[in-house]
Tab-separated table of C-alpha atoms and ligand atoms in Angstrom:
chain	number	residue	atom	x	y	z
T	149	MET	CA	9.083	-16.428	-14.511
T	150	GLY	CA	9.263	-14.040	-17.441
T	151	ALA	CA	6.331	-12.255	-19.042
T	152	GLU	CA	5.999	-14.816	-21.816
T	153	GLU	CA	5.859	-17.787	-19.460
T	154	LEU	CA	3.402	-15.979	-17.198
T	155	THR	CA	1.167	-15.198	-20.164
T	156	ALA	CA	1.304	-18.841	-21.216
T	157	GLU	CA	0.388	-20.062	-17.727
T	158	PHE	CA	-1.966	-17.362	-16.442
T	159	GLY	CA	-2.886	-15.042	-19.330
T	160	ILE	CA	-6.552	-14.637	-20.265
T	161	ALA	CA	-7.106	-13.228	-23.751
T	162	GLY	CA	-8.452	-9.683	-23.567
T	163	ILE	CA	-8.530	-9.746	-19.749
T	164	LEU	CA	-5.082	-10.442	-18.326
T	165	ASP	CA	-1.713	-9.976	-19.939
T	166	PHE	CA	1.896	-9.829	-18.711
T	167	ILE	CA	4.347	-7.264	-20.011
T	168	GLU	CA	8.076	-6.875	-19.612
T	169	THR	CA	9.057	-3.222	-19.220
T	170	GLN	CA	12.141	-1.601	-20.746
T	171	HIS	CA	13.960	-2.019	-17.415
T	172	GLY	CA	13.229	-5.731	-17.311
T	173	MET	CA	10.398	-5.598	-14.766
T	174	VAL	CA	7.298	-7.712	-15.211
T	175	LYS	CA	3.802	-6.394	-14.701
T	176	ALA	CA	0.316	-7.825	-14.988
T	177	VAL	CA	-2.175	-5.676	-16.860
T	178	THR	CA	-5.869	-6.344	-16.545
T	179	SER	CA	-8.985	-5.017	-18.207
T	180	LEU	CA	-12.439	-6.344	-17.404
T	181	ASP	CA	-15.901	-4.875	-18.012
T	182	GLY	CA	-14.480	-1.348	-18.301
T	183	MET	CA	-12.272	-1.696	-15.212
T	184	THR	CA	-8.500	-1.548	-15.621
T	185	GLY	CA	-5.671	-2.442	-13.282
T	186	GLU	CA	-1.955	-3.064	-13.127
T	187	LEU	CA	0.374	-4.927	-10.757
T	188	TYR	CA	4.161	-5.272	-10.718
T	189	LEU	CA	5.560	-8.606	-9.522
T	190	GLN	CA	8.208	-6.599	-7.715
T	191	GLY	CA	6.631	-5.864	-4.392
T	192	ALA	CA	3.344	-7.394	-5.637
T	193	GLN	CA	2.641	-3.721	-6.065
T	194	VAL	CA	-0.665	-2.596	-7.487
T	195	THR	CA	0.127	0.554	-9.464
T	196	ALA	CA	-3.215	1.265	-11.132
T	197	TRP	CA	-6.897	0.655	-10.587
T	198	GLN	CA	-9.680	2.463	-12.368
T	199	PRO	CA	-13.297	1.336	-12.165
T	200	PRO	CA	-15.556	1.966	-15.193
T	201	ASP	CA	-16.329	5.652	-15.878
T	202	GLU	CA	-14.090	6.810	-13.040
T	203	ARG	CA	-10.850	8.709	-12.842
T	204	PRO	CA	-7.827	6.669	-11.710
T	205	VAL	CA	-8.182	5.942	-7.992
T	206	LEU	CA	-4.530	5.316	-7.236
T	207	PHE	CA	-1.711	7.781	-7.685
T	208	THR	CA	1.511	6.438	-9.207
T	209	SER	CA	4.331	8.840	-9.935
T	210	ALA	CA	5.462	8.984	-13.556
T	211	ASN	CA	8.872	9.948	-12.140
T	212	SER	CA	9.332	6.587	-10.393
T	213	ALA	CA	12.443	4.742	-11.524
T	214	PHE	CA	10.409	1.583	-12.318
T	215	ALA	CA	13.711	-0.265	-12.042
T	216	PRO	CA	14.564	-3.532	-10.276
T	217	GLU	CA	15.071	-3.251	-6.527
T	218	ARG	CA	14.031	0.417	-6.476
T	219	ALA	CA	10.807	1.149	-4.594
T	220	ILE	CA	8.015	2.336	-6.889
T	221	ARG	CA	6.522	5.656	-5.755
T	222	GLY	CA	2.778	5.152	-5.726
T	223	GLY	CA	0.041	2.583	-6.008
T	224	VAL	CA	-0.006	0.291	-2.997
T	225	PRO	CA	3.456	-0.696	-1.753
T	226	ILE	CA	3.449	-3.513	0.795
T	227	VAL	CA	5.268	-2.472	3.954
T	228	PHE	CA	6.609	-5.522	5.842
T	229	PRO	CA	8.091	-6.573	8.277
T	230	TRP	CA	8.774	-3.121	9.701
T	231	PHE	CA	7.284	0.299	9.063
T	232	GLY	CA	9.556	3.301	8.468
T	233	ALA	CA	13.019	2.871	9.876
T	234	SER	CA	13.537	-0.424	11.695
T	235	ARG	CA	13.536	0.207	15.427
T	236	HIS	CA	16.063	-2.580	15.915
T	237	THR	CA	18.469	-1.944	13.013
T	238	PRO	CA	18.696	1.686	11.841
T	239	THR	CA	20.625	0.683	8.691
T	240	ALA	CA	17.835	-1.613	7.477
T	241	PRO	CA	15.873	-0.387	4.429
T	242	GLN	CA	12.942	1.904	5.198
T	243	HIS	CA	9.535	0.113	5.217
T	244	GLY	CA	11.074	-3.378	5.094
T	245	PHE	CA	12.021	-5.572	2.176
T	246	ALA	CA	8.690	-6.809	0.818
T	247	ARG	CA	8.178	-3.838	-1.511
T	248	THR	CA	11.413	-4.417	-3.421
T	249	ALA	CA	11.364	-8.237	-3.435
T	250	THR	CA	10.012	-10.131	-6.416
T	251	TRP	CA	6.896	-12.061	-5.426
T	252	HIS	CA	5.710	-15.307	-6.982
T	253	LEU	CA	2.438	-15.368	-8.832
T	254	ASP	CA	0.716	-18.539	-7.619
T	255	GLY	CA	-2.738	-18.274	-9.111
T	256	VAL	CA	-5.322	-16.289	-11.046
T	257	GLU	CA	-9.052	-16.634	-10.677
T	258	THR	CA	-11.973	-14.911	-12.379
T	259	THR	CA	-15.376	-14.787	-10.805
T	260	GLY	CA	-18.794	-14.353	-12.375
T	261	SER	CA	-19.164	-10.887	-10.877
T	262	GLY	CA	-16.632	-9.177	-13.158
T	263	SER	CA	-13.575	-9.440	-10.961
T	264	LEU	CA	-10.166	-10.997	-11.199
T	265	THR	CA	-8.027	-12.228	-8.302
T	266	LEU	CA	-4.252	-12.637	-8.427
T	267	THR	CA	-2.588	-14.523	-5.567
T	268	LEU	CA	1.084	-13.959	-4.872
T	269	SER	CA	3.504	-15.165	-2.234
T	270	LEU	CA	6.870	-14.440	-0.689
T	271	ASP	CA	8.829	-16.218	2.027
T	272	ASP	CA	12.078	-15.859	3.923
T	273	GLY	CA	13.884	-18.043	1.365
T	274	ASP	CA	13.147	-15.465	-1.355
T	275	VAL	CA	14.488	-12.602	0.664
T	276	GLY	CA	17.415	-13.749	2.813
T	277	SER	CA	17.522	-10.394	4.584
T	278	PRO	CA	20.411	-9.797	6.980
T	279	PHE	CA	17.988	-7.643	8.983
T	280	TRP	CA	15.339	-10.312	9.521
T	281	PRO	CA	16.318	-13.566	11.181
T	282	ASP	CA	12.845	-15.133	11.271
T	283	ARG	CA	10.993	-17.428	8.958
T	284	PHE	CA	7.720	-16.231	7.415
T	285	ARG	CA	5.392	-16.840	4.531
T	286	ALA	CA	3.302	-13.993	3.100
T	287	ILE	CA	0.335	-14.565	0.827
T	288	TYR	CA	-1.211	-11.600	-0.940
T	289	SER	CA	-4.533	-11.640	-2.777
T	290	VAL	CA	-5.435	-8.790	-5.072
T	291	THR	CA	-8.960	-8.602	-6.453
T	292	PHE	CA	-9.527	-6.101	-9.226
T	293	GLY	CA	-13.244	-5.370	-9.670
T	294	GLN	CA	-15.738	-2.646	-8.782
T	295	THR	CA	-13.872	-2.698	-5.487
T	296	LEU	CA	-10.126	-3.135	-5.152
T	297	SER	CA	-9.691	-5.757	-2.427
T	298	LEU	CA	-6.258	-6.473	-1.015
T	299	ARG	CA	-5.534	-9.108	1.621
T	300	LEU	CA	-2.128	-9.768	3.147
T	301	ALA	CA	-1.798	-12.963	5.181
T	302	VAL	CA	1.400	-13.558	7.127
T	303	GLN	CA	2.107	-17.066	8.383
T	304	ASN	CA	4.664	-17.993	11.013
T	305	PRO	CA	6.148	-21.419	10.269
T	306	ALA	CA	8.647	-21.083	13.156
T	307	MET	CA	8.503	-22.731	16.573
T	308	HIS	CA	8.515	-19.364	18.333
T	309	SER	CA	6.432	-16.205	18.005
T	310	ILE	CA	7.483	-13.412	15.645
T	311	LEU	CA	6.916	-9.679	15.864
T	312	PHE	CA	6.284	-7.506	12.819
T	313	GLU	CA	4.655	-4.363	11.456
T	314	ASP	CA	2.808	-4.247	8.155
T	315	ALA	CA	0.988	-1.736	5.976
T	316	LEU	CA	-0.759	-1.411	2.650
T	317	HIS	CA	0.664	2.001	1.830
T	318	SER	CA	-2.058	3.204	-0.528
T	319	TYR	CA	-1.433	6.387	-2.517
T	320	PHE	CA	-4.679	7.963	-3.734
T	321	ALA	CA	-5.198	10.263	-6.687
T	322	ILE	CA	-6.993	13.408	-5.532
T	323	SER	CA	-8.068	16.642	-7.229
T	324	ASP	CA	-5.956	18.796	-4.913
T	325	VAL	CA	-4.688	18.312	-1.390
T	326	ALA	CA	-6.573	21.466	-0.339
T	327	GLU	CA	-9.850	19.916	-1.485
T	328	ILE	CA	-9.870	16.761	0.632
T	329	ALA	CA	-10.903	15.864	4.153
T	330	ILE	CA	-10.523	12.463	5.774
T	331	SER	CA	-13.074	11.022	8.173
T	332	GLY	CA	-12.858	7.994	10.457
T	333	LEU	CA	-10.042	9.118	12.744
T	334	ALA	CA	-11.749	11.505	15.181
T	335	GLY	CA	-10.680	11.057	18.797
T	336	ALA	CA	-7.735	8.779	17.949
T	337	THR	CA	-4.232	9.212	19.337
T	338	TYR	CA	-1.583	9.626	16.684
T	339	ILE	CA	2.191	9.694	16.497
T	340	ASP	CA	3.090	12.900	14.698
T	341	LYS	CA	6.170	11.962	12.668
T	342	ALA	CA	6.321	15.507	11.302
T	343	ASP	CA	6.700	16.807	14.873
T	344	ALA	CA	9.376	14.704	16.607
T	345	ALA	CA	7.009	11.704	16.991
T	346	ARG	CA	4.940	13.536	19.631
T	347	ARG	CA	1.720	11.815	20.593
T	348	LYS	CA	-1.370	13.911	19.964
T	349	VAL	CA	-5.107	13.467	19.853
T	350	GLN	CA	-7.187	14.030	16.717
T	351	THR	CA	-9.650	16.561	18.079
T	352	ALA	CA	-11.165	17.805	14.809
T	353	ASN	CA	-13.718	15.495	13.264
T	354	LEU	CA	-12.008	15.556	9.880
T	355	VAL	CA	-8.320	15.410	9.017
T	356	THR	CA	-7.313	18.121	6.560
T	357	ILE	CA	-3.853	18.565	5.091
T	358	THR	CA	-2.392	22.064	5.225
T	359	ALA	CA	1.327	21.319	5.751
T	360	GLU	CA	3.629	18.296	5.770
T	361	THR	CA	1.529	15.549	7.341
T	362	ASP	CA	2.953	12.254	8.551
T	363	ARG	CA	0.812	10.601	11.199
T	364	VAL	CA	0.370	7.092	12.524
T	365	TYR	CA	-3.092	6.846	14.060
T	366	LEU	CA	-3.193	4.124	16.708
T	367	ASP	CA	-6.074	1.822	17.621
T	368	THR	CA	-8.102	2.784	14.569
T	369	SER	CA	-9.717	-0.331	13.173
T	370	GLY	CA	-12.618	1.288	11.295
T	371	GLN	CA	-12.833	2.570	7.746
T	372	CYS	CA	-11.494	5.936	6.581
T	373	VAL	CA	-13.184	7.988	3.890
T	374	ILE	CA	-11.462	10.596	1.726
T	375	GLU	CA	-13.994	13.226	0.725
T	376	ASP	CA	-12.731	14.909	-2.452
T	377	ARG	CA	-14.738	18.072	-3.108
T	378	GLY	CA	-12.809	18.873	-6.308
T	379	TRP	CA	-13.694	15.630	-8.051
T	380	ARG	CA	-16.973	15.229	-6.170
T	381	ARG	CA	-16.249	11.712	-5.034
T	382	ARG	CA	-15.474	9.780	-1.896
T	383	ILE	CA	-12.795	7.119	-1.684
T	384	VAL	CA	-13.852	4.588	0.929
T	385	VAL	CA	-10.953	2.721	2.517
T	386	GLY	CA	-12.503	-0.189	4.401
T	387	LYS	CA	-10.300	-2.487	6.417
T	388	ASP	CA	-10.043	-5.564	8.567
T	389	GLY	CA	-7.253	-6.910	10.777
T	390	SER	CA	-5.634	-3.474	10.884
T	391	ALA	CA	-5.326	-1.413	14.062
T	392	SER	CA	-3.376	1.561	12.652
T	393	SER	CA	-4.008	4.112	9.907
T	394	VAL	CA	-1.403	6.405	8.401
T	395	VAL	CA	-2.019	9.757	6.754
T	396	TRP	CA	0.914	11.076	4.753
T	397	ASN	CA	1.560	13.949	2.380
T	398	PRO	CA	5.123	15.302	2.080
T	399	TRP	CA	4.062	18.872	1.136
T	400	ALA	CA	6.168	21.152	-1.077
T	401	GLU	CA	9.592	21.196	0.555
T	402	LYS	CA	10.005	17.452	1.187
T	403	ALA	CA	8.476	16.654	-2.202
T	404	ALA	CA	11.028	18.871	-3.950
T	405	ALA	CA	13.771	16.638	-2.567
T	406	MET	CA	12.082	13.440	-3.782
T	407	VAL	CA	13.318	12.838	-7.323
T	408	ASP	CA	10.811	10.041	-7.889
T	409	LEU	CA	7.856	12.297	-7.124
T	410	GLY	CA	8.350	15.436	-9.173
T	411	GLU	CA	7.862	19.005	-8.027
T	412	ASP	CA	4.097	19.494	-8.065
T	413	ALA	CA	2.805	15.940	-7.885
T	414	TRP	CA	2.386	16.104	-4.110
T	415	ARG	CA	-0.721	18.273	-4.525
T	416	GLY	CA	-2.499	15.495	-6.391
T	417	MET	CA	-1.767	12.622	-3.997
T	418	GLY	CA	-2.668	11.619	-0.477
T	419	CYS	CA	-1.754	8.467	1.388
T	420	VAL	CA	-4.258	6.845	3.708
T	421	GLU	CA	-2.651	3.586	4.753
T	422	THR	CA	-3.965	0.447	6.407
T	423	GLY	CA	-1.536	-1.148	8.840
T	424	ASN	CA	-0.392	-2.488	12.175
T	425	ILE	CA	2.326	-0.158	13.385
T	426	ALA	CA	4.223	0.871	16.544
T	427	ASP	CA	2.018	0.017	19.584
T	428	ASN	CA	-0.147	-2.026	17.210
T	429	GLU	CA	2.638	-4.268	15.882
T	430	VAL	CA	1.636	-7.904	15.467
T	431	ARG	CA	2.919	-10.661	17.714
T	432	LEU	CA	2.235	-13.855	15.805
T	433	ALA	CA	2.369	-17.161	17.633
T	434	ALA	CA	4.195	-20.185	16.213
T	435	ASP	CA	2.236	-21.836	13.420
T	436	ALA	CA	-0.329	-19.014	13.348
T	437	GLU	CA	-1.539	-16.666	10.607
T	438	HIS	CA	-2.425	-12.969	10.687
T	439	GLN	CA	-4.603	-11.386	8.018
T	440	MET	CA	-4.986	-7.740	7.156
T	441	SER	CA	-7.167	-6.521	4.354
T	442	THR	CA	-8.431	-3.377	2.750
T	443	ALA	CA	-11.335	-2.830	0.387
T	444	ILE	CA	-11.151	0.373	-1.635
T	445	SER	CA	-14.226	1.688	-3.407
T	446	ILE	CA	-15.640	4.887	-4.841
T	447	ALA	CA	-18.848	6.539	-3.746
T	448	ALA	CA	-20.506	9.730	-4.983
T	449	ALA	CA	-19.963	12.904	-2.958
T	450	ARG	CA	-22.604	13.553	-0.321
H	118	BG6	C1	4.909	7.000	5.059
H	118	BG6	C2	5.765	7.342	6.242
H	118	BG6	O1	4.137	5.893	5.332
H	118	BG6	O2	5.758	6.720	3.948
H	118	BG6	C3	6.642	8.549	5.904
H	118	BG6	O3	4.957	7.621	7.380
H	118	BG6	C4	7.472	8.254	4.674
H	118	BG6	O4	7.482	8.865	7.003
H	118	BG6	C5	6.536	7.823	3.552
H	118	BG6	O5	8.195	9.405	4.314
H	118	BG6	C6	7.268	7.455	2.265
H	118	BG6	O6	8.266	6.534	2.502
H	118	BG6	P1	9.256	6.102	1.361
H	118	BG6	O7	10.262	5.187	2.008
H	118	BG6	O8	8.437	5.376	0.337
H	118	BG6	O9	9.859	7.353	0.809
C-alpha cells in the first residue's frame, strides 16, 4: 500500500500520518501528547522516538541511504531469522532478511493513556529467501508512548520445528561513548566478536566502551540500563522472552569505513540489543509461537 492509501485506511488527523520519501519508501509519522515517533514499513523499523521534553532516545544516522532494500543504519532494525552472518550459509545477508523486507501494516490502535500501537506482519510468502527454507509468520507490535514497547512474535505454521535467532537491534542516542556505562550484565559470559569470538566473563559490574566493542552476552534475561552521565539520564531497556543481550559500538576505525554512519557519529551512539542469539537461539515447535519484547524508557540520572 502507498502512503495515500495507508493514510486513508489508518491515518488519524494530527496523530498519525504516512509519508512517501524521495526514494519511494513509506514511513509512518506519529505525534501524540508531545511524544513523537517514526517507523518505516521497510523492516518495520522504528527510526525515531522522543518522549515529551526529552532528547531523541534512538540514534538514526543521517548518512543512511534510506533507499529500498538497503538496511537503515539506526533506530531499531529487526534481526531475523539469523544474527550476524548465517552459520549455515555464509553468503546469506548479514542479520537476516526481515530488516530489508517490506512489512504489512495490519492495524493501528490508540489507547486512553496517550499511546499508539501499530501492528505489522511478515511471512515466508513475502520474502521467498533462497537462504531460508522454512515457513514462518512474524507479527510485530510497536507502541509509541511514554515507553517505547516493541514485541516480536514468531509463529511456526510448519509441521516440524524451526530454529532461528532474533534481535531488536536498538541504537541509542548518547551524549558521548566515553560518558556511558551499562549495567545488568555483570557475571555473564559473552562472545567477544571483536576478539575472534573468544568467550569471556563480564567481571566488572558495569560495561564501559573504550575501544571497538562487539559482544553477545549469553543467558542474560534481565533488563540493561545505560547510564548517560553527559545527558544526566538513564535509558532503561527492559525485556521479556530474550536470553541474549548485545553491546556494540564500532569505534573510530570501523566507523570510518561505514559510509552510512559518517566519521564522528559513532561517539554519539551505542547499541544495546535484545535478542536470542548463538547458544540462545530459539527452537520453535510446530504450530507454536515465540514472543520477545523490549520496553524502552527514560529515567533521571541517579
Ligand atoms: C551488531 C553485530 O549487532 O551489528 C556487529 O554484533 C555488526 O557485528 C553490527 O557489525 C552492525 O551490523 P550491520 O549489518 O547493520 O552493519
